[in-house]
Steps between C-alpha positions, in 0.01 A plus 500: 500500500250258652628279781519138389463186705834329555483123477829313465505295176542123550796330334476359146492119499451265205618141454522548123769766535562811294468566127636791295781568748790303352452234773545759776268465802369810676364598839316818586816620676683481166236734354504753787506853362285408201123518461384140458174403332395139550271370225322186620401327175441165339541445130155354431333823613400752231471780756860430605609532138316832474691626807834394351423730207370779724828507695737518202502880473554549874774237496687682223451853635619419855756236413768653728282518814236227465545123500197300392505137615249256365403250770366208302223341709339204318130418477534183292732205569675554166587856603705364789734334246816712493560456126145617432575820694824545302297463179234746615758765592632485144158456338360816660828697481539563870793740528556493877607240760249227583487296819354155434286422808333164422377445856353853538731571794543872426133527393401381849753726676346804328140375557424531128147401397489550124693492175630754414603690813763774512683589823722811525796494741687822582881534500513427874319167460146594607178419316333825396235389252303203371288476185295208371389463139553728202516871434739606775812597301427875521442480876822308556689749280380785725602307811843428348555871432407583860735234632784618276467855632458395864794259510731716290449772764567250782805355327345151495452472121764306307510544123669271250460197278247239610549125540337404167716281275335400169518132403680389187262489199448170319476469122188312388272561200198532732500636855202404715256470209133538594253389232511363144286437192543347156487744209275379216667435167862475613438280802755712685465566871450850639620522861478782753858533627391675814821593681655637180184701418469348152303260285712231333404306188648150486500241222281189546791329676434739789868596518614693192441874533335661196467854638453705812223758528554794733834645598468415868523868588248748639224585256466140387365195677552465875486143633244385240305184575182378326459460123188423295419482129232737376268393217689724254831319566652767721615425856381678812755525779452550875769764564492430870718759676396772252137428607400486133395282208694523174434347160780353287469457124721193435531590132646848549625479858312817588370537856229736625343557840126432487396509867623653823658836576827366635386589854389247758127478583404603855175472692265771379640508145264431206423133436374544145533738210728579204780244515784750474355724773442240774779384734577127527686307771758234415316312223660153511325304225258549212265273304256549211157376612146585399602781267724688746842490655472380859769627736631334817544823698730355765564834671139546611377138516253540215426403140450786255413505130630705209276544196727580199204601282359751749841595643376461859590312817287402799498278807348159424539308828630554852455762770874575565464308828764227521373151570296215355130568459289352220171625359388783272804657330448839666507342847783250453838527672831408337857505630750609236359326190802432278406255224208477254387245242184518290326170427158529340247596765758540776785737576746321727691704759818413689430688824851496639482628858199275564696203355181445303363414158185704435280562197251752367187393314171654396187444704149647496611825663821556300838361601572283803826387662554142620788316665626166371803453729606695809357628828655841563801707597653279766482137380729362232710196415539226242217250528325316217162330494147633535500874424332598827802384701776550239766765561709732281774747597486848340421405138571768238375337180215294356469336157189349339558145371320341201299253713333776706737471794753768596871495581604719792850644526532430872785744544619454858461121481725495189236285334249481218162388635176401325139556600230300321152655541338175383645289781565779751851363548836675531817319386865587446630494142865591562734593783859628525414818313630827643231760571287426194293809420318407176463222244391484135379209288696403189346192338532211745755689707465760770773765522552631853648838590754403768542847635777436754696285250472777240377271225212329321473127569315268261316205652291227338149526647505192724228241483536415867562711805818528703469362852591751771496492879220719630602798710283771656610831652357803674650848502737501796400833656402453864141580589434808716327408824198721566218484751159375388223760499580870466817585305615853420661522154726805460666575167778742592557776246706814550519735201853583379660824613344796321189303406157438646190297430314719252126480557394786271332257263379247755671225705857423400523170686335163447493177699357166384479204738391141442601156626559138409292322605225759477360378836814628678357854498174548685514872421736757355531374144448729201625832365537829686710817510633483858841329536396355837214258554344292775472135401328213677660157456288188529626301802388173339752545215845418632713635215477672164630791294404866522519669159567872541540747215593860582554808285594856594563799273721779632553836332736798540399708802509845340172696501632731228551213258180444303633175348700324773698186410328192643624147561311176559620252763338155500546151633310172529564282804402138551552455874476141631341516846445247777229573756645461850336599826690779673694602186512856367181680401679743266651432155723783370606495134749767394429653159746786558671635811547338839243343731509714812 
């Protein structure tokens, strides 16, 4: 067995305390003898939600030897609210203890640089592995099996029940609903009841249940979100965690999958083709616009389209790079687009991780992406006024209004906001909502999906705005001090035991580097296949963000196997940097393994 570095694991600290433990607090000493996997996550992050799902099988299979602990490390101010973490743990069905760390104390102790990051601690309390991003479950499973064998032989493995204590369920008709629409004819509401894996039809009062669609079990919906009416009266559904689109016939109640394979899209997979043969990645919302279904593909930071007549899907906008870049659709960057609304010549987009309101429109060369409100990944808040300086906080929904303006479900501000393209002004329509995720027009009223209050709330569209105190925030991660000039970027990747980088069909690694502002990098930007790169930072730019995207594919190391099993590991980092004379000239980012 390979010799592993032995680094003592720092203690677990979090002012918010512990969840899913029956109010019991834990230290690493309490967990000695168990294999501990720390999952550094934040509930806004789609990649973190993917990892929660990736870990479920490992968690079940090794329940008597492995303890997974979610260390909740907030990006947005709202995510530091303890009740919001409690809600998220239920919403996303987290079945292990969670440490609420609102001040990022444990994040800093473990020198974490990205959401999600997984850290493996052996039964004697030493760190033996670190993985950033998605696609690592198989590698961690192999490491767990090695550790089980090693520590069983040493007598340092302790088996038994883990510390997880499930919370008491609450009885409500809806549980963390996502999106809604009004069904023509009846005027009933159709709501995606995400946590219960169902669609629910409600009477026009928004409260009385008519029927539930889907049994909430495997094989049906899985955390469905977006809903849109098709021209033939059927409803298309973003079946988010199943990575699929389904169509519901409201008359018969029948449901059929029309796009997606059920598998998550990875870099290198097809980006167009027969709809049922192409993988999707966490479709979060859908809208009918310009003769096609447009899809907010939150999992890969893109917009796709589905053509029901041709039975095909294809990428429509976005590069998969996470950030805010306008321009031709094929060159634009999004960050977890989560809400869509079609309004004539424009398709409005709630671009959640950018805290932005964007739109797509036609121009001479095809489609172009523009930004109405928002500046990028790190600035957010609640500020009204001229759109160029207005701030949102992780909006999930957008609704076209009759006067040409749009209402934004400003989720983490618990508010309904309005943007008027005619005046270029942003105002607040309503506050004291609880994580609004969508809104639909009904006559002179607007009905808001209050996701964290598990209900629909009817409001009269106000004629005047609510006055709010302006507040601005920046993501609280500390900047990394680096020297101006030459900087060595090393993405650390060690293939799992029994696997290797398989180069039979060309390079199996990829590295993309860019910066905000663009002037920060004098050289080193662009795409290449080497996971290390020499950068040159512009000494006249004092601070900025390095955007680093890395991918590595590892395959079974068995020459006799003609078709080895392969796995893709990938992560995007946004690393805030501050240029400081005499600081380090090397930036290591761990994709998988340990930095030597």
